Coordinates of C-alpha atoms and ligand atoms in Angstrom, one line a residue:
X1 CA 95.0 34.7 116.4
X2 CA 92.6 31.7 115.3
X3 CA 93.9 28.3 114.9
X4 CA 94.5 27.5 111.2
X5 CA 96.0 25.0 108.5
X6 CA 99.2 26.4 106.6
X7 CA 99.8 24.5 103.7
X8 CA 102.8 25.5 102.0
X9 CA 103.5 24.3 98.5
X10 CA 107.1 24.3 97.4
X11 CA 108.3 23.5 100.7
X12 CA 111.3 21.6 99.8
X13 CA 112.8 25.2 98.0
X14 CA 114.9 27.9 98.5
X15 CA 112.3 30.3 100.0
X16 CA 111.2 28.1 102.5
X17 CA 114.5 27.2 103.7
X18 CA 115.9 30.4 102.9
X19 CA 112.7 32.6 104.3
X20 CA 109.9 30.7 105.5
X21 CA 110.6 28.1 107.8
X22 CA 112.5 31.0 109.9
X23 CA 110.6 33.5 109.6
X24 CA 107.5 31.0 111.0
X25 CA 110.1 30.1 113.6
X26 CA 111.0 33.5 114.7
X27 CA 107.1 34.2 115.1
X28 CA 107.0 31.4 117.2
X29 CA 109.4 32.7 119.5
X30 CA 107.4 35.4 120.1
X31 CA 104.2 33.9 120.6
X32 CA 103.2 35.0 117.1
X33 CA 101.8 32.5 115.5
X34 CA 98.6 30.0 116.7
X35 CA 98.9 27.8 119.5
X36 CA 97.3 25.1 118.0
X37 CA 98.4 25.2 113.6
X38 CA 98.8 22.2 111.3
X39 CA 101.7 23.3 108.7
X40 CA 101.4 20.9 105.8
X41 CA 104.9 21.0 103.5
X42 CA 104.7 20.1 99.8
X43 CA 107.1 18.7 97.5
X44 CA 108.2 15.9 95.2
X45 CA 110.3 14.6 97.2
X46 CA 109.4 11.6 99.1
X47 CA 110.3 12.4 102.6
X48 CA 108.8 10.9 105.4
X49 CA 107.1 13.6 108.2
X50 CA 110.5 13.2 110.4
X51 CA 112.7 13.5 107.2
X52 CA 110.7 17.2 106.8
X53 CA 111.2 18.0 110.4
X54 CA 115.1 17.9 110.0
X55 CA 115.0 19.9 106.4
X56 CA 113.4 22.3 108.6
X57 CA 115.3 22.2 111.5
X58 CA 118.8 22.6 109.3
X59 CA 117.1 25.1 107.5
X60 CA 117.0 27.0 110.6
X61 CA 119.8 26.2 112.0
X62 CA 121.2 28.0 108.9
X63 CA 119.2 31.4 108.4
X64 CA 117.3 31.9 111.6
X65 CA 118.3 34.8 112.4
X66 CA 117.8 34.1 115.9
X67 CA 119.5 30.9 117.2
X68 CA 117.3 27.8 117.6
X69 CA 116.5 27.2 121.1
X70 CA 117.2 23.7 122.6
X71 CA 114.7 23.7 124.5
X72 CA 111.6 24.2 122.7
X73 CA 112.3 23.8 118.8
X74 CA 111.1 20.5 119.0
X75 CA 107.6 21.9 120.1
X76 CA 107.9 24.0 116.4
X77 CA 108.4 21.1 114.5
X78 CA 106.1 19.3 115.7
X79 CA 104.0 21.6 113.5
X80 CA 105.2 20.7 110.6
X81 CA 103.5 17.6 108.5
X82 CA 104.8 16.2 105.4
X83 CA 102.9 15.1 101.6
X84 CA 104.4 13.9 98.7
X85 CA 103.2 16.4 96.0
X86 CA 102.3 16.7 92.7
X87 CA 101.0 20.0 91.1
X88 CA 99.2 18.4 88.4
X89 CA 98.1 15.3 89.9
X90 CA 94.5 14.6 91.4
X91 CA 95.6 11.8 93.5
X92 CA 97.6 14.1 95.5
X93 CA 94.8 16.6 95.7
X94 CA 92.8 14.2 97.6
X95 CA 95.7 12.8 99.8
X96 CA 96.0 16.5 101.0
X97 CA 92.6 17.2 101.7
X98 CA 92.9 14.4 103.6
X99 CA 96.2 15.4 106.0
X100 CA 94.3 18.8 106.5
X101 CA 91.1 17.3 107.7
X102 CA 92.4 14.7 109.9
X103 CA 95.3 17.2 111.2
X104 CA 92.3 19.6 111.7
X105 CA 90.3 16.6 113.6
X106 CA 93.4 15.6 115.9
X107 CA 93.7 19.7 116.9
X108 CA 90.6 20.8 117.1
X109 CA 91.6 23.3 114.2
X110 CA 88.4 24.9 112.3
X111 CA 88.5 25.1 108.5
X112 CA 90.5 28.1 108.4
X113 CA 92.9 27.4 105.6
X114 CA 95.9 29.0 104.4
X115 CA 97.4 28.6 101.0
X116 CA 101.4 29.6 100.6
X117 CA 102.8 29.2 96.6
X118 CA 106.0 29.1 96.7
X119 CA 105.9 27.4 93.3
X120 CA 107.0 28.0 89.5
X121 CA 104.7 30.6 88.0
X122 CA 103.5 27.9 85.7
X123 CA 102.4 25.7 88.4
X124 CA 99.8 28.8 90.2
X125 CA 96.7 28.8 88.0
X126 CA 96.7 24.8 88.0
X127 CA 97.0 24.8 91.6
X128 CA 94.2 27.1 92.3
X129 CA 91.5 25.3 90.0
X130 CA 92.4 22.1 91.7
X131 CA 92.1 23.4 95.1
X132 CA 88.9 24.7 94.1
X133 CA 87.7 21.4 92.0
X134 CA 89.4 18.8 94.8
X135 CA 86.8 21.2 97.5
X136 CA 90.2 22.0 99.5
X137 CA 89.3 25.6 99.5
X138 CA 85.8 25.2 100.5
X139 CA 86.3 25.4 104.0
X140 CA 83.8 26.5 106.8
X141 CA 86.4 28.9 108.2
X142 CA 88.0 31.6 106.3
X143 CA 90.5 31.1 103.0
X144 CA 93.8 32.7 102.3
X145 CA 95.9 32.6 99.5
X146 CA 99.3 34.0 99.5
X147 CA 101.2 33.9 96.0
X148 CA 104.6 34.8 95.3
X149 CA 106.3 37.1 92.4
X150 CA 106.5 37.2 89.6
X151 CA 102.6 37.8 89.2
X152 CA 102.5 37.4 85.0
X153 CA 104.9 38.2 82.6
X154 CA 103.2 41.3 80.9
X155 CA 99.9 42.7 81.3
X156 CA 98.0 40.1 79.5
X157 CA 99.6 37.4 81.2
X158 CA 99.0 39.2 84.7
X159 CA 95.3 39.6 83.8
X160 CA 94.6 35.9 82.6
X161 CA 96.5 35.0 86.1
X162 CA 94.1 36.9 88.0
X163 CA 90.9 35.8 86.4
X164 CA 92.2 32.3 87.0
X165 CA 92.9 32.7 90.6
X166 CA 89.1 34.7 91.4
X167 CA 87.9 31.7 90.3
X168 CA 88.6 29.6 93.6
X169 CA 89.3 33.1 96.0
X170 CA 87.9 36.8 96.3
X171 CA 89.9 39.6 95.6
X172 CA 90.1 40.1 100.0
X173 CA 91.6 36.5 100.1
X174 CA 94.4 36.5 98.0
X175 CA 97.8 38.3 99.5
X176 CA 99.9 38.7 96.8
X177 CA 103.8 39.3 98.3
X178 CA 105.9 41.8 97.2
X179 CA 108.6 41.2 99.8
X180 CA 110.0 44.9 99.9
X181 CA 106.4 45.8 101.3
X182 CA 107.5 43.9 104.4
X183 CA 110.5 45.6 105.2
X184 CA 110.5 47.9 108.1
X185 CA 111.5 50.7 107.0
X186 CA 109.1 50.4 104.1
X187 CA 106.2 50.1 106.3
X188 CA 107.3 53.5 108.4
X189 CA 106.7 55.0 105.3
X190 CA 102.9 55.0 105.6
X191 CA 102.9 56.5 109.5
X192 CA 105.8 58.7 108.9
X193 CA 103.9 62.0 108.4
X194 CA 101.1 61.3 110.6
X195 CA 103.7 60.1 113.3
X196 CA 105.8 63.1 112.7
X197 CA 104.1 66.4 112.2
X198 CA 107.0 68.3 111.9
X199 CA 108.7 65.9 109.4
X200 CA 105.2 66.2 107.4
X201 CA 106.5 70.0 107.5
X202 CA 109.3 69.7 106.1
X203 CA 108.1 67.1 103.3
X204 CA 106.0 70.3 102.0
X205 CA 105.9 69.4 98.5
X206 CA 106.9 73.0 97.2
X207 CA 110.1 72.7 98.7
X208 CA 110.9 69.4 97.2
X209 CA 113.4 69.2 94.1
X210 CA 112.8 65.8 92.9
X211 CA 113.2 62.3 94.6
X212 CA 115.4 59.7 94.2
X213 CA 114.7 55.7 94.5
X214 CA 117.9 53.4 94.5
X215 CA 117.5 50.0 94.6
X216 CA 121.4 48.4 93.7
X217 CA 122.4 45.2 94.0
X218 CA 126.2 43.6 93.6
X219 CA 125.0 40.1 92.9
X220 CA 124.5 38.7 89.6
X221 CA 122.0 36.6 88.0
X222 CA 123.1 34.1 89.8
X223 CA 121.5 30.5 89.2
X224 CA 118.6 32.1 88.2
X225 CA 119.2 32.5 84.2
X226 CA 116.3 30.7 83.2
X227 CA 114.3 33.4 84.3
X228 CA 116.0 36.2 84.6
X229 CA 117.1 36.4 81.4
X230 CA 113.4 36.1 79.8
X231 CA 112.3 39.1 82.7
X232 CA 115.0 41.7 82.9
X233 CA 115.4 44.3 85.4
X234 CA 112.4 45.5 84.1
X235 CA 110.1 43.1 85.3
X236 CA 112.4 41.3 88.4
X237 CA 112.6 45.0 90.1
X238 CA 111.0 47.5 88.0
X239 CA 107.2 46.5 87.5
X240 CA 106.8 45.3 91.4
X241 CA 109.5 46.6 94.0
X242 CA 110.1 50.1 92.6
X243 CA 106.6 50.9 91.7
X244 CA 105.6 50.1 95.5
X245 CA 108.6 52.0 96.7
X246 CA 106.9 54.5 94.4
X247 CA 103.6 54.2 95.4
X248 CA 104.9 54.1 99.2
X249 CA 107.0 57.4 99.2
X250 CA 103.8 59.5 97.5
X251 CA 101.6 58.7 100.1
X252 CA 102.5 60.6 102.7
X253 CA 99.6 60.0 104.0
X254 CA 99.0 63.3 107.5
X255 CA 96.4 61.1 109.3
X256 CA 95.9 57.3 110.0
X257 CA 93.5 55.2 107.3
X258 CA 92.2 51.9 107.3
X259 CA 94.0 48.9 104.8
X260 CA 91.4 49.8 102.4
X261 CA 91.7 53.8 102.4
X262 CA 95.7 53.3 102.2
X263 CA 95.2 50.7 99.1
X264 CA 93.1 53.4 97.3
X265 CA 95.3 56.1 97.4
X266 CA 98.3 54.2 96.2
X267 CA 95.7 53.4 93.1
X268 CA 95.3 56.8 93.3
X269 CA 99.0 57.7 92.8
X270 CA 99.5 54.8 90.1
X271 CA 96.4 56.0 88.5
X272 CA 98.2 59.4 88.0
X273 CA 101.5 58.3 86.9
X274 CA 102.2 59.9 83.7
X275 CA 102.2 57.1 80.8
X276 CA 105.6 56.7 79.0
X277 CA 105.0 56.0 74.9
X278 CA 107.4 53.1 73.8
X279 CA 107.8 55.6 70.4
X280 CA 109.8 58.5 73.2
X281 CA 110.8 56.2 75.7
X282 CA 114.1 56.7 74.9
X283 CA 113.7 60.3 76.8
X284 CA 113.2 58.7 79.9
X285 CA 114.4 55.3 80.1
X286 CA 118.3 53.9 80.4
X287 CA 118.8 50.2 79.8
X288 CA 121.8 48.5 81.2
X289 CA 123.8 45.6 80.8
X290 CA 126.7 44.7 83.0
X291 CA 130.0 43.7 81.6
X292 CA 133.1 42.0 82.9
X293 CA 134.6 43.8 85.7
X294 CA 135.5 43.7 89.4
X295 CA 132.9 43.6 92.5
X296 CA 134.0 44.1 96.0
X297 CA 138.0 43.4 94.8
X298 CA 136.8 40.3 93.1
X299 CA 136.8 39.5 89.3
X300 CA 133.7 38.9 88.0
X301 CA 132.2 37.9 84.0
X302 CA 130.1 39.7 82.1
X303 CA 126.2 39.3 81.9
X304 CA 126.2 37.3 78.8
X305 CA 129.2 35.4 80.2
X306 CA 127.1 33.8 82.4
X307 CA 126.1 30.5 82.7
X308 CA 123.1 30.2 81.1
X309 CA 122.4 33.3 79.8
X310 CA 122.2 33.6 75.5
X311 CA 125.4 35.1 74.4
X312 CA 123.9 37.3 72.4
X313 CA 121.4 38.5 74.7
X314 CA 119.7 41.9 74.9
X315 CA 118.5 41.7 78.7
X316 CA 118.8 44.5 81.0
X317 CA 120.0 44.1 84.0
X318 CA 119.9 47.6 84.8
X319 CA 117.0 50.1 84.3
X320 CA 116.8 54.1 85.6
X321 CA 113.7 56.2 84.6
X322 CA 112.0 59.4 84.8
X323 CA 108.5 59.6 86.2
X324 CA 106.2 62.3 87.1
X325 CA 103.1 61.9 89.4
X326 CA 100.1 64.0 87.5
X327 CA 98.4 65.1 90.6
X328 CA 98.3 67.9 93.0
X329 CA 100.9 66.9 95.6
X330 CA 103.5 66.2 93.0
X331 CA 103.1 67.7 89.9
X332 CA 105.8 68.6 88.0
X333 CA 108.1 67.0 90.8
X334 CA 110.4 64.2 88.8
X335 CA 110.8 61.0 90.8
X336 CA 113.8 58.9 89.2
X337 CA 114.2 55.3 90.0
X338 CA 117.3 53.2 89.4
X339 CA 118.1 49.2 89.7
X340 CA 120.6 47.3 89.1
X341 CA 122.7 44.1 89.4
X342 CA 126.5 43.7 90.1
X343 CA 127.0 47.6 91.2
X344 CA 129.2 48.4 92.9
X345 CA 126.9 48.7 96.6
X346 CA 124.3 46.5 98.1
X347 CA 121.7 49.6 98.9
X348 CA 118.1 50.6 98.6
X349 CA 117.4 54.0 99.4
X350 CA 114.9 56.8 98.8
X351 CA 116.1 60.4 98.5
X352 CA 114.5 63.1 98.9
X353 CA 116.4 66.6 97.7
X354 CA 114.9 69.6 98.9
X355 CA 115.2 73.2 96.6
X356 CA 118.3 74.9 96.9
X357 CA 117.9 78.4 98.2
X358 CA 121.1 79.8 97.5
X359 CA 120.7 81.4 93.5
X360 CA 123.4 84.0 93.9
X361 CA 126.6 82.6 93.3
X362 CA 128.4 86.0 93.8
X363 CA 127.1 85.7 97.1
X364 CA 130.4 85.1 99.5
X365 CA 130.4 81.8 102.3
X366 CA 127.6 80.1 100.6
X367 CA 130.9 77.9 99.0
X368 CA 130.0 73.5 99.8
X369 CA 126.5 74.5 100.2
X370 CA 124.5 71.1 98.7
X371 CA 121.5 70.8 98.8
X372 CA 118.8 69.1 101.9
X373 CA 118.1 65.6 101.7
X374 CA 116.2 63.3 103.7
X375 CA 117.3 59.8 103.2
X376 CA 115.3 56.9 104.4
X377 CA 117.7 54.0 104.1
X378 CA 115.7 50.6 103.5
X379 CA 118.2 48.3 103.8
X380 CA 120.6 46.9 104.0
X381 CA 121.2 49.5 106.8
X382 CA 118.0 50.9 107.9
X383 CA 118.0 54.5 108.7
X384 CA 116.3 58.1 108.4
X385 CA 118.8 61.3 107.9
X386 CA 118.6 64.8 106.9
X387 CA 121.9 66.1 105.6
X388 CA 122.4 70.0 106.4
X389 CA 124.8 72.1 105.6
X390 CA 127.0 73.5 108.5
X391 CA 129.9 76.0 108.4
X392 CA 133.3 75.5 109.7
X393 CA 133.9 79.5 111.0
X394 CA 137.4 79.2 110.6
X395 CA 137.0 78.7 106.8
X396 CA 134.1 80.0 106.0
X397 CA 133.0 76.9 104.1
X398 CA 130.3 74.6 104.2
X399 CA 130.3 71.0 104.9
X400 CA 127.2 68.5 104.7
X401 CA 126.5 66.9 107.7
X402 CA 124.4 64.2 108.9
X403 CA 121.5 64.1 111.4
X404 CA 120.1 60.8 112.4
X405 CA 116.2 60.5 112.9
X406 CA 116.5 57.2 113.9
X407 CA 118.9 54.4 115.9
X408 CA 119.8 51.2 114.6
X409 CA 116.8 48.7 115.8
X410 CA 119.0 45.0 116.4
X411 CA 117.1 42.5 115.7
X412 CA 114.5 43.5 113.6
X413 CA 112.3 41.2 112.4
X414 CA 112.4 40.3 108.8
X415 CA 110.3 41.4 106.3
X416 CA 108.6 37.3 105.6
X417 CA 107.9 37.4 109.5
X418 CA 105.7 40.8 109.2
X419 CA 104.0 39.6 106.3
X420 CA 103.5 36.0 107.2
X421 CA 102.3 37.3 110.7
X422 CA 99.8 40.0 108.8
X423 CA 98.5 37.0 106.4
X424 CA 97.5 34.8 109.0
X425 CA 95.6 37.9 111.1
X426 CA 94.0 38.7 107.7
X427 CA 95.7 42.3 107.2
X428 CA 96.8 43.1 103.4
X429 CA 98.1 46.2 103.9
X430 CA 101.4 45.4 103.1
X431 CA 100.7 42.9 100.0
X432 CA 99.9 43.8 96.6
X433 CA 96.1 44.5 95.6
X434 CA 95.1 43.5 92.2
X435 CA 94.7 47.4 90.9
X436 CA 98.0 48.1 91.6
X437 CA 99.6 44.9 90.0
X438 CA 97.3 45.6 86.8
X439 CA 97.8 49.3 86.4
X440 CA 101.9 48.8 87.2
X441 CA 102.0 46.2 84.4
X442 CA 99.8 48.8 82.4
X443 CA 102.4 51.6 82.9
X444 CA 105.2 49.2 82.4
X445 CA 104.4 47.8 78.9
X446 CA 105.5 50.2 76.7
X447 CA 108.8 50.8 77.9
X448 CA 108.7 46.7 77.9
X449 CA 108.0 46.9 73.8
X450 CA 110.5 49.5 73.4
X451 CA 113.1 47.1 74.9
X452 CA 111.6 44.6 72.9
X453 CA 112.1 46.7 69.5
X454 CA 115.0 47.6 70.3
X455 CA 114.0 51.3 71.0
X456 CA 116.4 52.6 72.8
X457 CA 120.0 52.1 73.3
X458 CA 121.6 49.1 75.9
X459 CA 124.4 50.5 77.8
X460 CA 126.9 48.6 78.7
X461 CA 128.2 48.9 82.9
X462 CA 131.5 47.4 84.0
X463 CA 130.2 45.3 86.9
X464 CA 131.2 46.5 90.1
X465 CA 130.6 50.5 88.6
X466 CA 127.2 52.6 89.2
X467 CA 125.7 52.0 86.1
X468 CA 125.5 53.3 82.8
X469 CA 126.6 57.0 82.0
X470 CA 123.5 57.7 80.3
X471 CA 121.5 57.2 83.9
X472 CA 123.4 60.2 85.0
X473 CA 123.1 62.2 81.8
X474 CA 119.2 61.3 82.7
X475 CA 119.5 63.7 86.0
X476 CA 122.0 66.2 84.3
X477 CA 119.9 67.6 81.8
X478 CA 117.3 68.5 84.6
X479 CA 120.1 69.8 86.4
X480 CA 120.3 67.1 89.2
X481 CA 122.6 64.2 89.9
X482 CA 122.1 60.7 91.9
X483 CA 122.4 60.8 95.3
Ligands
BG6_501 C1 113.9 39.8 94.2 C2 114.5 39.7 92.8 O1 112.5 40.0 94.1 O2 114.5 40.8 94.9 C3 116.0 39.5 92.9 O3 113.9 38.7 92.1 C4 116.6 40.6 93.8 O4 116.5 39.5 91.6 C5 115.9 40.7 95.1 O5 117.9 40.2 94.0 C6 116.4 41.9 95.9 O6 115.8 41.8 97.2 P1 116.6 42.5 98.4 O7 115.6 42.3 99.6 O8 117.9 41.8 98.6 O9 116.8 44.0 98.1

């Protein structure tokens, strides 16, 4: 791996104490990351470099999810550099350019430079025209830029973001994060078939029913009002992580590509996703709102109970939907997806339900027969099952039982430490291209005007429940219902 510069903007936050900093720390400990690397942390606050070498060190004390090691963590942190920073200010442009060229001279580091914003989504397209006007992002090396969600508000605003940003990088330099990309199970998706023949078998799409993509949640907003309650489920879950989850599960890919063939099919299979019309998308959408109610045996208030959320608000914190695929593999094949906050399980999960042979009911001993799945469990346990039906002789009845495709990996590494790791080797395959950021936001902004003209119903969910009636009555009048 070549020697670089990571400068990390918003280093004093949440994500880098929460994420970051031990997900760099963990590479570390496997020898992942460059010997010789200048990490430059950037924040308002005036701390001096040792002062930023114990945020980081606490920070890892408490998320790592390996324990520090006495021994050597002192050799990470000497990593780590400190500037007082401010977004908007020119001054501080120049003072970094500095640190990065003197930390470069000390290591011997060539002017391969890596940008992390971790940073309000106001801040980004300021921040990019000043690393490209201060002549930070001119290097000799190679450039990187690696920007956080949420990536625009709506189409338009996703669009002018873009233009703004391939102003100071190309399209190959800028790794846009969509952390569900970088979990593990998310990333078998992509080999599975290949890897598996006989799975690829059994994934024949003529004997598919539908699939099924859960992504719950029993947390709430949280502190996170200010902008959650201007995005929605919608755009939080909707427009990035369940499109990908989406676009993951249709590839199926039988061989191995490169990056580049595996970005183009998933343009392929957005491409082909049937639009929704904000005028009927009523048919296929549920909205959600969570009410008072009681998560994990403890009481909890109601969306527009909490702290800063408008008491009169009309946010969804819960979306299901109806999609169809429009090409050859999956025509006619309905792929529902489903999010939600304070449900009444932490899970995200893709379903698959095979066709169910058994069409004569008169038919003796076919009684508990259900139907085939194959469940990839993403997290928070990750797994891969096929549930089969299997009779008990003395009864004559079926039960569903379980059969495990895969063990419980400890210690898997987390999904910032894959993608950090694949940023600084210069592989996108698990980030976000452009195309398939533009043409989600495409296929998501009608059902975002509906919401906005108050199109379709909002259902109301007692927290700690599964959601909205009316995302079952979705899958019931197709005969089907959420596994
Ligand atoms: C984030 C959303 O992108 O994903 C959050 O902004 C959500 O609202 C989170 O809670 C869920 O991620 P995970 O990895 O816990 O499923």
């Amino acid at each position: 791996m070549p020697n670089m510069t990571f400068v990390l903007f918003g280093a004093t936050g949440d994500l880098a104490k929460r994420k970051l900093f031990p997900a760099l720390y963990n590479l570390f400990l496997d020898g992942k990351i460059p010997d010789a690397i200048s990490i430059i942390g950037l924040g308002r606050t005036p701390y001096l470099h040792d002062d930023f070498q114990s945020v980081v060190k606490n920070a890892l004390q408490e998320y790592s999810r390996r324990p520090i090691q006495t021994s050597s963590v002192q050799d990470f942190l000497n990593h780590f550099q400190y500037c007082i920073f401010d977004a908007t200010s020119e001054e501080s442009y120049q003072n970094l350019h500095e640190l990065i060229q003197r930390r470069e001279a000390e290591l011997d580091i060539p002017e391969n430079r890596l940008f992390y914003l971790s940073v309000a989504p106001q801040l980004v397209e300021g921040i990019a025209a000043n690393l490209s006007a201060s002549g930070i992002s001119q290097t000799k090396g190679w450039k990187r830029l690696i920007v956080e969600k949420p990536f625009g508000s709506d189409l338009k605003s996703a669009q002018h973001l873009n233009k703004c940003l391939s102003i100071a990088f190309h399209e190959d330099e800028v790794y846009r994060i969509d952390h569900y990309l970088g979990k593990p199970m998310v990333q078998n998706l992509e080999s599975l078939v290949f890897a598996n023949p006989a799975l690829g078998l059994l994934l024949d799409h003529t004997q598919i029913a539908n699939v099924q993509i859960t992504a719950s949640e029993t947390v709430g907003v949280e502190s996170r009002a200010a902008y959650y309650d201007q995005a929605g489920a919608i755009r939080d879950m909707v427009q990035n992580h369940l499109l990908q989850l989406v676009m993951m599960t249709a590839l199926n890919l039988p061989e191995k590509l490169t990056p580049k063939e595996i970005e183009n099919k998933k343009i392929e299979v957005i491409t082909s996703l049937r639009p929704i019309q904000k005028e009927t998308a009523y048919q296929d959408i549920v909205r959600g709102q969570y009410t008072a109610g009681e998560v994990l045996g403890t009481p909890v208030v109601g969306y527009t109970e909490e702290p800063g959320v408008d008491i009169s608000s009309m946010n969804d914190t819960y979306v299901a939907a109806r999609l169809y695929i429009d090409n050859p593999s999956w025509n006619g094949i309905p792929f529902y997806i489903r999010t939600g906050k304070r449900t009444n399980e932490k899970s995200t999960r893709i379903v698959l339900e095979f066709k169910s042979k058994v069409d004569d009911a008169n038919r003796l001993s076919t009684e508990g027969i259900t139907p085939n799945l194959l469940i990839v469990e993403i997290g928070p346990k990750e797994n891969i099952s096929l549930r089969v039906n299997m009779k008990d002789p003395s009864t004559n009845r079926f039960t569903p039982t379980s059969i495990n495709f895969s063990t419980t990996v400890e210690h898997q590494p987390e999904a910032y430490e894959l993608l950090l790791f694949d940023a600084m080797i210069g592989n996108a395959t698990f980030f976000a291209h452009w195309r398939e950021v533009e043409l989600s936001w495409k296929w998501i902004q009608p059902i975002m005007e509906a919401f906005q003209e108050n199109r379709l119903p909002l259902h109301s969910y007692p927290a700690g429940s599964i959601g909205p009636d009316a995302a079952n009555q979705l899958l019931q009048v197709d005969q089907f219902n959420w596994w």
